[in-house]
Tab-separated table of C-alpha atoms in Angstrom:
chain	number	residue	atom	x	y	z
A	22	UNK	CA	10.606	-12.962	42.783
A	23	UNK	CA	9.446	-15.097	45.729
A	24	UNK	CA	10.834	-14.242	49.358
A	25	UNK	CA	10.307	-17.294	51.862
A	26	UNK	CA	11.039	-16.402	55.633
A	27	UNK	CA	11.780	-19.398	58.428
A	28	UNK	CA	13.130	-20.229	61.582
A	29	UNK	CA	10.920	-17.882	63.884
A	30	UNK	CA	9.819	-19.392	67.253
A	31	UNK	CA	9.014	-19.195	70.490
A	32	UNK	CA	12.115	-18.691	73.014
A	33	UNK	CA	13.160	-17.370	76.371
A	34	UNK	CA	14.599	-13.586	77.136
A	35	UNK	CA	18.057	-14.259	76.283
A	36	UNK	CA	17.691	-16.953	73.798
A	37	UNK	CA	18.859	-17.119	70.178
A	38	UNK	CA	17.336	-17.452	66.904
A	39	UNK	CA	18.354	-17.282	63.362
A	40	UNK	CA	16.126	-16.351	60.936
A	41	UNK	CA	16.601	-17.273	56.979
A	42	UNK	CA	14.738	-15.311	53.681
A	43	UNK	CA	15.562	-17.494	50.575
A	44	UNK	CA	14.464	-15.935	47.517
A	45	UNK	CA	13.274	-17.967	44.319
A	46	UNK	CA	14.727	-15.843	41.814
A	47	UNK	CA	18.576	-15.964	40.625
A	48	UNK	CA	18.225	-11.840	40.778
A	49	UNK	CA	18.749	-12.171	44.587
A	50	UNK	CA	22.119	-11.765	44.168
A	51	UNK	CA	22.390	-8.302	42.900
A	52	UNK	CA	20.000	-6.680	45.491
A	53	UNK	CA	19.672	-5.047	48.701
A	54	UNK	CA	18.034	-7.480	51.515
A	55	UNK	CA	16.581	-6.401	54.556
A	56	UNK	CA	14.662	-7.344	57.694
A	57	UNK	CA	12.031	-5.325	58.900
A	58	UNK	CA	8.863	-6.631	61.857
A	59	UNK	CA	6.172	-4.900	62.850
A	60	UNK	CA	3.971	-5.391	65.858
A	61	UNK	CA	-0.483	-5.272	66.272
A	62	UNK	CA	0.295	-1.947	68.168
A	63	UNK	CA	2.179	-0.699	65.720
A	64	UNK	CA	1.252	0.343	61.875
A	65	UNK	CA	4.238	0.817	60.347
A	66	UNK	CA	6.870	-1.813	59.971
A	67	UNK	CA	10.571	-1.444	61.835
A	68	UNK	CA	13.588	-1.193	60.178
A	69	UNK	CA	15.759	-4.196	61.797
A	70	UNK	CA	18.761	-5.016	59.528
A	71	UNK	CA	20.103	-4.329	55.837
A	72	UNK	CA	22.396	-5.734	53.729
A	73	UNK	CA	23.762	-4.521	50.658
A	74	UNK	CA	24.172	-6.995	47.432
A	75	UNK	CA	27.661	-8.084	48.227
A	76	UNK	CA	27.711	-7.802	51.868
A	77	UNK	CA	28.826	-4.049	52.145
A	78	UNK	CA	27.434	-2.275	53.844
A	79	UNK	CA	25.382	-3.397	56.278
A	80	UNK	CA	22.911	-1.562	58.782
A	81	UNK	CA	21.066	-2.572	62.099
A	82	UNK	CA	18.962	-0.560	63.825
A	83	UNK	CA	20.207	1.407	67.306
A	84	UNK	CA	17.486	-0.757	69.468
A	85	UNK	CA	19.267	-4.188	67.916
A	86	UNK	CA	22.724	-3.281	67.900
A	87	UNK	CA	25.302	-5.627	69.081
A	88	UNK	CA	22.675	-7.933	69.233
A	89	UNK	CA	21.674	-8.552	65.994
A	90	UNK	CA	24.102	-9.378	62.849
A	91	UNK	CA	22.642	-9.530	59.045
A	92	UNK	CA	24.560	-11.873	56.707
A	93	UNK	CA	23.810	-13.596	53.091
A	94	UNK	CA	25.206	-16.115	51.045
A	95	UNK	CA	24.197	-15.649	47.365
A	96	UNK	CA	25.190	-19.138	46.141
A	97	UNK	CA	22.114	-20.177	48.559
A	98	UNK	CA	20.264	-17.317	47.594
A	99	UNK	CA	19.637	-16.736	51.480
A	100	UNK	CA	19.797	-13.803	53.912
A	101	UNK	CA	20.159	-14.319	57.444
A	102	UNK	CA	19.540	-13.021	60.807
A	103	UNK	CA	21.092	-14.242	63.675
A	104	UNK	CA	19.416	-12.784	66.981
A	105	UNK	CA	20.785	-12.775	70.170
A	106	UNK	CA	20.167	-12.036	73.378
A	107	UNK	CA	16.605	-11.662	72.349
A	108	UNK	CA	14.123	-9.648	74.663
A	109	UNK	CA	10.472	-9.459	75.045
A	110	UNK	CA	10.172	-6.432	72.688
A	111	UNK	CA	11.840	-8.111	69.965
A	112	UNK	CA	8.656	-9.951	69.763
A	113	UNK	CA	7.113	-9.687	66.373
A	114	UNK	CA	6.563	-10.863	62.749
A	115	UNK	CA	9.868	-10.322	60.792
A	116	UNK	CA	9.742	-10.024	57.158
A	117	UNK	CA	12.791	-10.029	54.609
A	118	UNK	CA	12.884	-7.426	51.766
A	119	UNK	CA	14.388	-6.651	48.404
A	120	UNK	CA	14.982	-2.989	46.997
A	121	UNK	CA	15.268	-3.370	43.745
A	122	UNK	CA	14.464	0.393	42.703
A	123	UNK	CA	17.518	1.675	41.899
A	124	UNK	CA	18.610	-1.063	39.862
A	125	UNK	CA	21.564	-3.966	40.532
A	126	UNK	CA	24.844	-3.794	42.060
A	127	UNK	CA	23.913	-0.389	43.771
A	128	UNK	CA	24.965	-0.673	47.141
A	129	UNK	CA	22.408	1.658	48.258
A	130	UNK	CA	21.204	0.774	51.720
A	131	UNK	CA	17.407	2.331	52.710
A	132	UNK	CA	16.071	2.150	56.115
A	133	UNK	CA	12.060	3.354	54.767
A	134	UNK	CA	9.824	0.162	54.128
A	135	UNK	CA	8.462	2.198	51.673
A	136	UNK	CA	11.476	1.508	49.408
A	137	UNK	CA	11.704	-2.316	49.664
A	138	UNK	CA	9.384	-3.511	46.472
A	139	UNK	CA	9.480	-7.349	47.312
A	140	UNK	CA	7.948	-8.838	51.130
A	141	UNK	CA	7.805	-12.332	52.363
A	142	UNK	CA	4.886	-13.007	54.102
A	143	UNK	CA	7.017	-13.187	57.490
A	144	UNK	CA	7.989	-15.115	60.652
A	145	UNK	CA	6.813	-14.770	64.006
A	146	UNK	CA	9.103	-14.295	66.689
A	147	UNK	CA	8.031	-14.926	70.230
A	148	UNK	CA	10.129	-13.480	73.313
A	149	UNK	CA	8.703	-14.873	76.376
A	150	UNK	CA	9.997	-13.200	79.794
């Protein structure tokens, strides 16, 4: 499975952006997505936003909630993130992720990067203040 990651830029504090992961494979559809970034000063790459395979549930982390909302649409084969309100530490390069450990249909969500077996090769996101 291929995982392709656009519509990263360079905006404002307080802009918008959506981001899109469309995967290659028709598996997409029974999987767990997420977003994670990471950052040169740090190592390990932040949990953002999850989605189960059907849209329930979903997760965001505390530091992008109410700002950020995770959808998909799995006739496109596409998950989303739409980011608002966007602040200087939200700059970064976001990734999109599949768990497909535990199987399909699981509904399973995992915040540990360590559990996510597919990676795009990510977007970068620019928050200029």
């Amino acid at each position: 499975a291929q995982l392709v990651e656009s519509g990263g830029g360079l905006v404002l504090a307080g802009d918008s952006l959506r981001l899109s992961c469309t995967a290659s494979a028709d598996t997409f559809t029974s999987y767990t997505m997420a977003w994670f970034r990471q950052t040169p000063e740090k190592k390990e790459r932040e949990f953002v936003a999850a989605i189960s395979w059907n849209g329930v549930p979903r997760r965001v982390a505390d530091s992008v909630q109410d700002r950020f909302v995770i959808s998909r649409d799995n006739a496109k084969k596409t998950v989303y993130l739409q980011m608002d309100k966007l602040r200087p530490e939200d700059t970064a390069l976001y990734f999109c992720a599949q768990d497909t450990r535990l199987g399909p249909r699981t509904g399973i969500i995992s915040r540990s990067a360590n559990d996510y077996t597919t990676w795009g090769q990510g977007t970068r996101v620019t928050v200029s203040s």
